Each structure stands twice: as C-alpha cells, then as structure tokens.
CSV table of C-alpha atoms in Angstrom, one decimal:
chain,number,residue,atom,x,y,z
A,16,MET,CA,88.4,73.0,129.0
A,17,SER,CA,87.2,73.9,125.9
A,18,HIS,CA,89.0,72.6,122.2
A,19,GLU,CA,88.9,73.9,119.0
A,20,ASP,CA,90.1,72.6,115.3
A,21,VAL,CA,92.1,75.9,113.6
A,22,GLU,CA,94.0,75.3,110.2
A,23,VAL,CA,96.2,78.3,111.0
A,24,LEU,CA,97.0,79.5,114.5
A,25,ILE,CA,98.9,83.2,115.0
A,26,VAL,CA,100.5,83.9,118.3
A,27,GLY,CA,100.9,87.4,118.9
A,28,ALA,CA,98.3,90.4,118.0
A,29,GLY,CA,100.8,93.2,117.8
A,30,GLN,CA,102.1,94.5,114.1
A,31,ALA,CA,103.4,90.8,113.2
A,32,GLY,CA,100.0,89.0,114.0
A,33,ILE,CA,97.9,91.5,112.5
A,34,ALA,CA,99.7,91.6,109.1
A,35,MET,CA,99.7,88.3,109.3
A,36,SER,CA,96.1,88.0,109.9
A,37,GLU,CA,95.3,90.4,106.7
A,38,HIS,CA,97.3,88.5,104.3
A,39,LEU,CA,95.7,85.1,105.4
A,40,THR,CA,92.4,86.2,104.8
A,41,ARG,CA,92.9,87.8,101.5
A,42,ALA,CA,94.5,84.2,100.7
A,43,GLY,CA,90.8,82.6,102.0
A,44,ILE,CA,92.8,80.5,104.6
A,45,PRO,CA,91.3,79.9,107.9
A,46,HIS,CA,93.0,81.1,110.8
A,47,LEU,CA,93.1,82.8,114.5
A,48,VAL,CA,95.1,85.0,116.3
A,49,LEU,CA,95.7,84.4,120.4
A,50,GLU,CA,97.1,87.5,122.1
A,51,ARG,CA,97.4,87.3,125.9
A,52,ASP,CA,97.0,91.0,126.4
A,53,ARG,CA,95.6,93.4,124.4
A,54,ILE,CA,96.3,94.0,120.7
A,55,ALA,CA,99.2,95.8,120.3
A,56,GLU,CA,100.1,95.7,124.2
A,57,ARG,CA,103.7,96.2,124.0
A,58,TRP,CA,103.5,99.4,122.7
A,59,ARG,CA,101.0,100.5,125.4
A,60,SER,CA,103.1,99.0,128.2
A,61,TRP,CA,106.5,98.3,127.7
A,62,ARG,CA,107.5,102.1,126.2
A,63,TRP,CA,108.1,105.1,128.1
A,64,ASP,CA,105.4,108.0,128.7
A,65,SER,CA,107.1,110.4,125.8
A,66,LEU,CA,108.3,107.4,123.4
A,67,VAL,CA,107.5,108.3,119.9
A,68,ALA,CA,108.2,106.1,116.6
A,69,ASN,CA,111.4,106.7,114.5
A,70,GLY,CA,110.1,107.0,111.5
A,71,PRO,CA,107.6,109.4,110.1
A,72,ALA,CA,103.7,108.5,109.8
A,73,TRP,CA,103.7,108.2,106.1
A,74,HIS,CA,106.4,105.7,106.6
A,75,ASP,CA,106.1,103.7,109.6
A,76,ARG,CA,102.9,102.2,108.6
A,77,PHE,CA,100.7,99.5,106.7
A,78,PRO,CA,100.0,100.3,103.2
A,79,GLY,CA,96.3,99.9,103.8
A,80,LEU,CA,95.6,102.4,106.0
A,81,GLU,CA,97.6,106.2,107.0
A,82,PHE,CA,97.9,107.6,110.2
A,83,ASP,CA,95.1,110.0,111.0
A,84,MET,CA,98.3,112.7,111.7
A,85,ASP,CA,101.0,115.0,110.1
A,86,PRO,CA,102.7,112.4,107.6
A,87,ASP,CA,105.7,113.5,108.3
A,88,ALA,CA,105.3,113.8,112.0
A,89,PHE,CA,106.4,111.1,114.2
A,90,ALA,CA,103.4,109.0,116.3
A,91,GLY,CA,103.8,108.6,120.1
A,92,LYS,CA,103.3,105.0,121.7
A,93,GLU,CA,99.5,105.3,122.2
A,94,GLN,CA,99.0,106.4,118.5
A,95,VAL,CA,101.1,103.6,117.6
A,96,ALA,CA,98.7,101.3,119.4
A,97,ASP,CA,95.3,102.4,118.6
A,98,TYR,CA,96.5,102.7,114.6
A,99,LEU,CA,96.9,98.5,115.2
A,100,VAL,CA,93.7,98.3,116.7
A,101,ALA,CA,92.0,100.1,114.1
A,102,TYR,CA,94.2,98.3,111.2
A,103,ALA,CA,93.0,95.1,112.8
A,104,GLU,CA,89.0,96.1,112.9
A,105,THR,CA,89.6,97.5,108.9
A,106,VAL,CA,91.1,93.9,108.0
A,107,GLY,CA,88.5,92.0,110.2
A,108,ALA,CA,91.3,90.4,111.8
A,109,PRO,CA,89.9,87.1,114.2
A,110,ILE,CA,91.8,87.9,116.9
A,111,ARG,CA,91.0,87.0,119.9
A,112,THR,CA,92.0,88.6,123.5
A,113,GLY,CA,93.2,87.2,127.3
A,114,VAL,CA,94.3,83.9,126.0
A,115,GLU,CA,98.1,82.8,126.8
A,116,VAL,CA,99.7,80.0,124.6
A,117,THR,CA,101.7,78.5,127.2
A,118,ALA,CA,103.0,75.6,124.8
A,119,VAL,CA,102.4,74.0,121.1
A,120,HIS,CA,103.2,69.9,120.9
A,121,ARG,CA,103.5,68.5,117.4
A,122,HIS,CA,101.3,65.6,117.1
A,123,ALA,CA,102.2,62.4,116.2
A,124,GLY,CA,102.0,60.3,113.7
A,125,ARG,CA,99.5,62.7,111.9
A,126,PRO,CA,99.9,66.4,110.4
A,127,GLY,CA,99.8,69.8,113.0
A,128,PHE,CA,99.9,70.7,116.6
A,129,ARG,CA,98.4,70.5,119.8
A,130,VAL,CA,98.1,74.3,121.1
A,131,ASP,CA,98.0,74.5,125.0
A,132,THR,CA,96.6,78.1,126.3
A,133,SER,CA,95.0,79.0,129.3
A,134,ASP,CA,91.1,78.7,127.3
A,135,GLY,CA,91.6,75.1,126.5
A,136,THR,CA,93.1,73.6,123.7
A,137,PHE,CA,93.6,74.1,119.9
A,138,ASP,CA,94.3,71.7,116.8
A,139,ALA,CA,96.1,73.6,114.2
A,140,ARG,CA,97.6,72.6,111.3
A,141,TYR,CA,99.9,75.8,111.0
A,142,VAL,CA,101.2,78.0,113.9
A,143,VAL,CA,102.6,81.1,113.3
A,144,ALA,CA,105.1,82.8,116.1
A,145,ALA,CA,104.2,86.9,115.4
A,146,THR,CA,105.4,87.5,119.0
A,147,GLY,CA,108.0,89.6,117.3
A,148,PRO,CA,111.4,91.1,118.5
A,149,PHE,CA,110.7,92.3,121.7
A,150,GLN,CA,110.4,89.3,123.9
A,151,ARG,CA,112.9,89.0,126.9
A,152,PRO,CA,114.5,92.1,128.5
A,153,VAL,CA,118.1,91.5,128.7
A,154,ILE,CA,119.8,92.5,131.9
A,155,PRO,CA,123.7,92.0,131.6
A,156,GLU,CA,124.8,90.0,135.1
A,157,VAL,CA,126.9,93.1,136.1
A,158,VAL,CA,126.2,94.9,138.5
A,159,PRO,CA,124.7,92.7,141.6
A,160,ALA,CA,121.4,93.2,142.7
A,161,ASP,CA,122.5,93.9,146.4
A,162,ALA,CA,124.5,97.0,145.6
A,163,GLY,CA,122.6,99.3,146.5
A,164,ILE,CA,121.9,100.9,142.9
A,165,ALA,CA,118.4,100.8,141.8
A,166,GLN,CA,118.2,98.6,138.1
A,167,ILE,CA,115.5,98.7,135.4
A,168,HIS,CA,115.7,97.6,131.7
A,169,SER,CA,114.9,100.6,129.5
A,170,SER,CA,111.1,99.1,128.9
A,171,GLU,CA,110.5,99.6,132.3
A,172,TYR,CA,111.6,103.3,132.3
A,173,ARG,CA,108.4,105.6,131.7
A,174,ASN,CA,109.9,109.7,133.0
A,175,PRO,CA,112.4,110.8,135.2
A,176,ASP,CA,110.2,111.3,138.7
A,177,GLN,CA,110.0,107.1,138.4
A,178,LEU,CA,114.1,107.1,139.0
A,179,PRO,CA,115.5,107.8,142.5
A,180,ALA,CA,116.9,111.2,143.4
A,181,GLY,CA,120.3,111.3,142.0
A,182,ALA,CA,122.5,110.5,138.5
A,183,VAL,CA,121.9,107.7,136.6
A,184,LEU,CA,124.2,105.5,134.3
A,185,VAL,CA,122.1,104.7,131.2
A,186,VAL,CA,123.9,101.7,129.2
A,187,GLY,CA,123.1,101.4,125.6
A,188,ALA,CA,122.9,104.2,123.0
A,189,GLY,CA,120.6,103.1,120.5
A,190,SER,CA,117.1,104.6,119.5
A,191,SER,CA,116.1,104.1,123.0
A,192,GLY,CA,119.3,105.1,125.7
A,193,VAL,CA,119.8,108.4,123.7
A,194,GLN,CA,116.1,109.6,124.2
A,195,ILE,CA,116.4,108.4,128.0
A,196,ALA,CA,119.3,109.8,128.5
A,197,GLU,CA,118.5,113.1,126.6
A,198,GLU,CA,115.1,113.1,128.6
A,199,LEU,CA,116.6,112.8,131.9
A,200,ARG,CA,119.3,115.7,131.0
A,201,GLU,CA,116.7,117.9,130.5
A,202,ALA,CA,114.6,117.2,133.6
A,203,GLY,CA,117.7,118.0,135.9
A,204,ARG,CA,119.6,114.9,136.2
A,205,GLU,CA,122.9,114.1,136.0
A,206,VAL,CA,123.6,111.7,133.4
A,207,PHE,CA,126.0,109.4,132.2
A,208,LEU,CA,126.1,107.0,129.0
A,209,ALA,CA,127.9,104.4,127.9
A,210,VAL,CA,128.2,104.4,124.4
A,211,GLY,CA,128.7,101.3,122.3
A,212,PRO,CA,129.0,100.4,118.7
A,213,HIS,CA,126.2,102.3,116.7
A,214,ASP,CA,124.8,103.8,113.3
A,215,ARG,CA,124.1,107.0,113.2
A,216,PRO,CA,122.5,108.3,110.1
A,217,PRO,CA,121.0,112.0,109.1
A,218,ARG,CA,117.6,112.2,110.8
A,219,ARG,CA,117.2,114.7,107.7
A,220,TYR,CA,119.1,115.5,104.4
A,221,ARG,CA,118.4,117.7,101.9
A,222,GLY,CA,115.0,117.9,102.8
A,223,ARG,CA,114.3,114.2,102.9
A,224,ASP,CA,114.1,112.0,105.9
A,225,PHE,CA,116.8,108.9,106.4
A,226,CYS,CA,113.7,106.6,106.1
A,227,TRP,CA,113.1,108.0,102.4
A,228,TRP,CA,117.4,108.1,102.1
A,229,LEU,CA,117.8,104.2,103.1
A,230,GLY,CA,114.8,103.4,100.7
A,231,VAL,CA,116.2,105.0,97.5
A,232,LEU,CA,119.1,103.9,98.4
A,233,GLY,CA,118.7,100.3,98.6
A,234,LYS,CA,119.5,99.8,102.7
A,235,TRP,CA,116.4,98.9,103.4
A,236,ASP,CA,116.6,95.9,101.4
A,237,MET,CA,120.2,94.5,102.9
A,238,ALA,CA,119.4,90.5,103.1
A,239,ALA,CA,121.8,90.6,106.1
A,240,PRO,CA,124.0,92.9,108.5
A,241,PRO,CA,127.6,93.8,107.2
A,242,LEU,CA,130.0,91.1,109.3
A,243,GLY,CA,130.5,92.0,112.6
A,244,ALA,CA,128.0,94.4,112.7
A,245,GLU,CA,125.2,92.2,114.1
A,246,HIS,CA,124.5,93.9,117.4
A,247,VAL,CA,125.3,97.7,116.0
A,248,THR,CA,122.4,99.2,117.1
A,249,ILE,CA,121.0,102.5,114.9
A,250,ALA,CA,121.2,105.7,116.6
A,251,VAL,CA,118.1,107.5,115.4
A,252,SER,CA,115.5,109.2,116.9
A,253,GLY,CA,111.5,110.8,116.0
A,254,ALA,CA,111.4,113.0,119.3
A,255,ARG,CA,110.7,116.4,119.6
A,256,GLY,CA,110.1,116.3,115.7
A,257,GLY,CA,112.7,114.1,114.8
A,258,ARG,CA,116.6,115.3,115.2
A,259,THR,CA,119.7,113.3,113.9
A,260,VAL,CA,121.6,112.4,117.2
A,261,ASP,CA,124.6,114.1,117.9
A,262,PHE,CA,126.8,112.7,120.5
A,263,ARG,CA,128.9,115.8,120.8
A,264,ALA,CA,126.0,118.0,121.1
A,265,LEU,CA,124.8,115.3,123.9
A,266,ALA,CA,128.1,115.7,125.9
A,267,ALA,CA,127.7,119.8,125.5
A,268,THR,CA,124.0,119.1,127.4
A,269,GLY,CA,126.2,118.3,130.0
A,270,VAL,CA,125.7,113.9,129.6
A,271,THR,CA,128.9,112.7,130.2
A,272,LEU,CA,129.8,109.9,127.2
A,273,LEU,CA,131.4,106.8,128.2
A,274,GLY,CA,132.7,103.8,126.8
A,275,ARG,CA,130.7,100.6,126.8
A,276,ALA,CA,130.3,99.1,130.7
A,277,GLY,CA,133.0,96.6,131.5
A,278,ALA,CA,132.9,94.5,135.1
A,279,TYR,CA,131.6,95.8,138.4
A,280,GLU,CA,134.0,95.5,142.0
A,281,ASP,CA,133.4,97.2,145.1
A,282,GLY,CA,131.4,99.7,143.8
A,283,VAL,CA,133.6,100.6,140.6
A,284,LEU,CA,132.5,100.0,136.9
A,285,SER,CA,135.1,99.2,134.4
A,286,ILE,CA,134.8,101.3,131.1
A,287,ALA,CA,136.2,100.0,128.1
A,288,PRO,CA,138.4,102.3,126.3
A,289,ASP,CA,136.7,102.0,123.2
A,290,LEU,CA,134.1,105.3,123.4
A,291,ARG,CA,136.1,107.6,120.9
A,292,ALA,CA,136.7,104.6,118.3
A,293,ASN,CA,132.3,104.1,118.7
A,294,ILE,CA,131.7,107.4,117.6
A,295,LEU,CA,134.1,107.8,114.5
A,296,ALA,CA,132.6,104.9,113.2
A,297,GLY,CA,129.4,106.4,113.8
A,298,ASP,CA,130.6,109.5,112.4
A,299,ALA,CA,131.8,107.6,109.6
A,300,ASP,CA,128.8,105.6,108.8
A,301,TYR,CA,126.5,109.1,108.6
A,302,LEU,CA,129.6,111.3,106.5
A,303,SER,CA,128.8,107.6,104.0
A,304,VAL,CA,124.9,108.5,104.0
A,305,LEU,CA,125.3,112.3,103.0
A,306,ASP,CA,127.8,110.7,100.2
A,307,GLU,CA,125.5,108.3,99.0
A,308,ALA,CA,122.6,110.8,99.1
A,309,ASP,CA,124.7,113.8,97.2
A,310,ALA,CA,125.5,110.9,94.5
A,311,TYR,CA,122.2,110.4,94.0
A,312,VAL,CA,121.1,113.5,93.6
A,313,LEU,CA,123.6,113.9,91.0
A,314,ARG,CA,123.0,111.0,89.2
A,315,ASN,CA,119.3,111.5,89.3
A,316,GLY,CA,119.2,115.6,88.5
A,317,LEU,CA,116.9,115.6,91.5
A,318,ASP,CA,116.5,119.4,92.7
A,319,LEU,CA,116.9,119.2,96.6
A,320,PRO,CA,118.3,121.9,98.4
A,321,GLU,CA,122.4,121.6,99.2
A,322,GLU,CA,123.3,121.1,102.9
A,323,PRO,CA,126.9,121.8,102.9
A,324,GLU,CA,126.7,122.1,106.9
A,325,ALA,CA,125.4,118.4,107.6
A,326,HIS,CA,129.4,117.3,106.6
A,327,GLU,CA,130.9,119.3,109.3
A,328,ILE,CA,131.8,117.3,112.1
A,329,GLY,CA,132.2,119.4,115.8
A,330,ALA,CA,134.8,119.3,118.0
A,331,ASP,CA,135.6,116.3,120.1
A,332,PRO,CA,134.4,117.0,123.7
A,333,GLU,CA,136.1,116.0,126.7
A,334,ALA,CA,135.2,112.6,126.8
A,335,LEU,CA,136.8,111.7,124.3
A,336,THR,CA,139.9,113.2,124.3
A,337,HIS,CA,140.2,112.4,128.1
A,338,PRO,CA,138.0,109.5,128.2
A,339,ILE,CA,136.9,108.0,131.7
A,340,LEU,CA,138.4,103.9,131.8
A,341,SER,CA,136.4,103.9,135.1
A,342,LEU,CA,132.9,105.0,137.1
A,343,ASP,CA,133.0,104.9,141.1
A,344,LEU,CA,129.2,104.9,141.3
A,345,ALA,CA,128.7,106.1,144.9
A,346,ALA,CA,131.5,108.8,144.3
A,347,ALA,CA,129.8,109.7,141.1
A,348,GLY,CA,126.8,109.6,142.9
A,349,VAL,CA,124.8,107.1,140.5
A,350,THR,CA,121.8,106.0,142.7
A,351,SER,CA,120.2,104.1,139.5
A,352,ILE,CA,121.1,102.3,136.5
A,353,VAL,CA,118.3,102.3,133.3
A,354,TRP,CA,119.9,99.5,130.6
A,355,ALA,CA,118.9,100.4,127.3
A,356,THR,CA,120.6,97.1,126.4
A,357,GLY,CA,117.9,95.3,124.0
A,358,PHE,CA,115.9,91.9,124.1
A,359,GLY,CA,116.3,88.4,124.0
A,360,LEU,CA,114.0,85.5,122.0
A,361,ASP,CA,111.9,83.3,124.5
A,362,TYR,CA,110.2,80.7,122.3
A,363,SER,CA,110.3,78.4,125.2
A,364,TRP,CA,106.8,77.2,124.7
A,365,LEU,CA,107.6,76.0,120.9
A,366,HIS,CA,108.1,72.2,122.2
A,367,ILE,CA,109.6,71.2,118.7
A,368,ASP,CA,112.4,69.6,117.8
A,369,PRO,CA,115.2,71.2,119.4
A,370,ALA,CA,117.4,71.6,116.1
A,371,ALA,CA,114.5,74.5,115.2
A,372,PHE,CA,117.1,76.5,117.1
A,373,ASP,CA,120.8,77.8,116.9
A,374,GLU,CA,122.2,77.6,120.5
A,375,LYS,CA,121.5,81.1,121.4
A,376,GLY,CA,117.4,80.0,121.1
A,377,ARG,CA,117.3,81.8,117.9
A,378,PRO,CA,115.3,80.4,115.5
A,379,ARG,CA,116.9,78.3,112.6
A,380,HIS,CA,114.7,79.9,109.5
A,381,GLN,CA,114.5,81.2,105.5
A,382,ARG,CA,113.0,83.9,105.4
A,383,GLY,CA,110.7,83.1,108.6
A,384,VAL,CA,109.9,79.6,107.5
A,385,SER,CA,111.3,77.6,110.3
A,386,VAL,CA,113.4,74.1,109.5
A,387,GLU,CA,110.1,72.4,111.5
A,388,PRO,CA,107.3,72.0,109.0
A,389,GLY,CA,104.1,74.1,110.0
A,390,ILE,CA,105.9,76.5,112.0
A,391,TYR,CA,106.7,79.8,110.9
A,392,PHE,CA,108.0,83.2,112.8
A,393,LEU,CA,107.0,86.7,111.9
A,394,GLY,CA,108.9,89.9,113.1
A,395,LEU,CA,112.6,89.0,113.8
A,396,PRO,CA,114.9,91.7,113.3
A,397,TRP,CA,116.7,90.9,109.6
A,398,GLN,CA,114.1,88.2,108.7
A,399,SER,CA,114.2,88.4,105.0
A,400,ARG,CA,116.4,92.7,105.1
A,401,ARG,CA,117.0,95.2,107.3
A,402,GLY,CA,113.2,96.7,107.7
A,403,SER,CA,111.8,93.3,108.2
A,404,SER,CA,111.3,94.4,112.5
A,405,PHE,CA,109.5,97.8,111.0
A,406,LEU,CA,105.9,98.2,110.7
A,407,TRP,CA,106.0,98.0,106.4
A,408,GLY,CA,108.6,95.4,106.6
A,409,VAL,CA,106.7,92.9,108.9
A,410,TRP,CA,103.9,93.3,106.4
A,411,HIS,CA,105.8,92.6,103.3
A,412,ASP,CA,107.3,89.3,105.2
A,413,ALA,CA,103.7,88.5,106.4
A,414,ARG,CA,102.9,88.6,102.7
A,415,TYR,CA,105.4,86.0,101.6
A,416,ILE,CA,105.0,83.6,104.7
A,417,ALA,CA,101.3,83.4,103.9
A,418,ASP,CA,102.1,82.5,100.3
A,419,GLN,CA,104.1,79.5,101.9
A,420,ILE,CA,101.6,78.6,104.1
A,421,GLY,CA,99.1,78.1,101.0
A,422,ILE,CA,101.5,76.8,98.9
A,423,GLN,CA,101.7,74.1,101.9
A,424,ARG,CA,98.1,73.5,102.0
A,425,GLY,CA,97.9,73.1,98.2
A,426,TYR,CA,100.4,70.2,98.7
A,427,ALA,CA,98.7,68.3,101.8
A,428,ALA,CA,95.2,68.8,99.6
A,429,TYR,CA,96.9,66.3,96.9
A,430,ALA,CA,98.1,64.0,99.3
A,431,ALA,CA,94.3,63.9,100.5
A,432,THR,CA,93.0,63.7,97.8
A,433,ALA,CA,95.5,61.8,95.1
A,434,ALA,CA,94.8,58.0,96.4
A,435,HIS,CA,90.7,58.9,95.2
A,436,VAL,CA,91.2,60.0,91.9
A,437,ARG,CA,93.7,57.6,90.9
A,438,PRO,CA,93.0,54.7,93.0
A,439,GLU,CA,95.4,52.4,91.5
A,440,LEU,CA,98.7,54.3,92.5
A,441,ALA,CA,97.3,54.2,96.3
A,442,SER,CA,99.2,51.1,97.1
A,443,THR,CA,102.4,52.0,95.3
A,444,GLY,CA,103.3,55.6,97.7
A,445,ILE,CA,103.2,57.0,94.6
A,446,ALA,CA,100.0,59.4,95.6
C-alpha cells in the first residue's frame, strides 16, 4: 500500500470540502481532498428525483460562481451537483475520488495524524472532517421490520412508483417530508403526514424571497437556535417554482394531517395530540416574519408592494378540530412509511480523544475548531450560525477554519525554528 505526507487532509468532496479547499489554496496551504464516491455524491444519490434546492440560485451558491440559470429559480439536485463539480474545477481543488477514509489516529510523541484509507496511508498535520450533516439516516425504532409495512428513509425515496400500491405515511414535515407528501398526493396516493414542531417562513413576501428577508432581518446570523427549538425544522420548499408551505392547503388536497408519531402496538400507531399546537406555532412563526418584514420596509422607506392577504390564515381543517390520536395502519390501507426524520452524525472513523465528542456523538467544537488539536469540522448545522449548512454559509465557515489552520501553522513554524534562531534558549524550554 502507498504512503503519502500531506499538510492538511480534507475528508469529503461535497460543498464543505470544496469550500475548504478554495480557502486553503488562497492561503497557500498544501492540502488534499479525499472522497469515497464522486464529487457531490450525496446530491446525486441521496435525493429524490424531483428535489430542488430550498433557496433560489442567486442565494444558494458560492460567491465565486453563479448558476447558469434564472437567478430566482431553484436548482434541481443534478444542477447543484454539476455546479459543485464546476466550482471544484474553477478553484483547482486537489480532489482524489474513490478513496475512502477508514480511520484517523493521532501520532504518539509527534504532531499530526495517521490516516488509513482504501488507497494506502497518509501522514497529515491537520485533518478537516468535511463530511457534512447528512451522514447516517435516522429511522426511529417504532414500527418493527416484520410488521409487513415497507419502510424507507427519505434519502432512499426517489418517486411514487418506487413504493408499493396503497396509502403512504410520511413521518416528518420539514422540507423533505412536505415535498414528498405533496408529490405522493399528486400521484393519486392516499397520504398521511405526521407533523412535528416547525418554523414556517413565507416563501416570498412583498416581492422578495424568504432568504432575502432572513438576511436583512439578521436571522441567518443567529449564533444558536432558541432554547427548546434545537430540533425544530424549517418547512419551506423550492418545488414547483417555490411556494409557501401551507398545511391547511395541503389538507385541502386530501392529505391527512397527524400529530407526531408515537408508539406502535398490534398494527396501531399512536399519535400525539400536538398537531394543533404544532400548526399554530408554525403560523405564529410565519406571521412574525411578516410583521418584522413590514417593520423593516417602514423603517427603511422601501417601495415594496403590500400584501395584506398574506396575513390571512385559512380555516382549520378537520384534522385540527378533530385530531386523529391513533392510526390502524392496515385499516387505513397504509402499505409504506417514508421516514423524513433527518440524519445523525457518524465520526466512528475518527479515533481521537473521546472527549472530543459529547454523549450523543456530536463534536465538541468552537466554530468548527475541535477540542482535539489539529482536528476541524465543517458543514455542521449551526456550526457558527443558522446559515452554516447552506452553500453560502459553509463557504464562510471554511474561511474561518482556513484562518485557524494558518494561525496554528505559524505557531508550529516558530516552535521548529526558535531553538535555531536563539540557541541559548533551547535548554530553557522557552523556545
């Protein structure tokens, strides 16, 4: 097996790894990016056929390259993947594909790490884990595998024809769950949608996209989620040209809304009595953004068209006034479940101090700088701000990490040369 030395090794060639490479190149720091599949593979193979980005092309991009499309349109998954490939070529990212990193161990008695891969070993002074937030699909252990119900995670869903005939239960009403439920209903399926706590911003308001509003209102720069809202999803969609998610309108199309899925026993799924509370909290979030936007327009004297109808909330559907508290899957004709329940992190390949992770396996870090010296993380949700997991957000986080690596390189260079420059200090330990 081969062996190579590299100063900075980046694991992952998705949006995080590419952004990291650009900033290290600008700083003149030697590095290599390893990717076990293709560049931006998760965009190609972990997304359903009709998926589009949740932000418009003018917003969800890196600063150095625009999408070749209408800036107000929403890029499809293949367009995003092609964009990232083009960007990697533009910045000359040194990416080696088809190489899987299997283990990272700290050297004993000297700086850096030994990195084991499917193509040999590397000695790296610094390691950047740029594997992003979508590492391990999470399917709650609720419905047994032998229950006779087909179960897949949203990352495995491709299109309605993939699922067996019959009704579908979609669990999770963030961006993925809502889009999948809507697509299934339009394909003629009977659909049940379990709705948990969520934020529900307007897709557009007064002629501007919600990405613009969250920017000028300072919401993308929130350093941490509000207390108790750590797991609240954002119900927003760029599908079909981009529309505000409206659960009442979704119910009017025939989608049956449910509260959060609970325990399963003898073919019956218990449903939490929280649907109304979740919908009303989402409404409150939606209306608060409108109110803040109106105040911003007034304060800055902007000439943006008023939209009084946007403040109107429709009548409650039957599901809110008479909530379903249990669902007999067989009686309801449910033959499949799509779990749009998010992802977990998997850093099992990082064999470093266990204290570098919390009890849930999440990195302990400050803006991506690990408590384990020489290790960095990039692409985490809320890494430095609310926008960290978006293309533009990860680009800014990568710049910060490149700066931190540069600072540590400076200290390392001084330690290596100080004894030579001032030999009288070598025996004192001052150098």
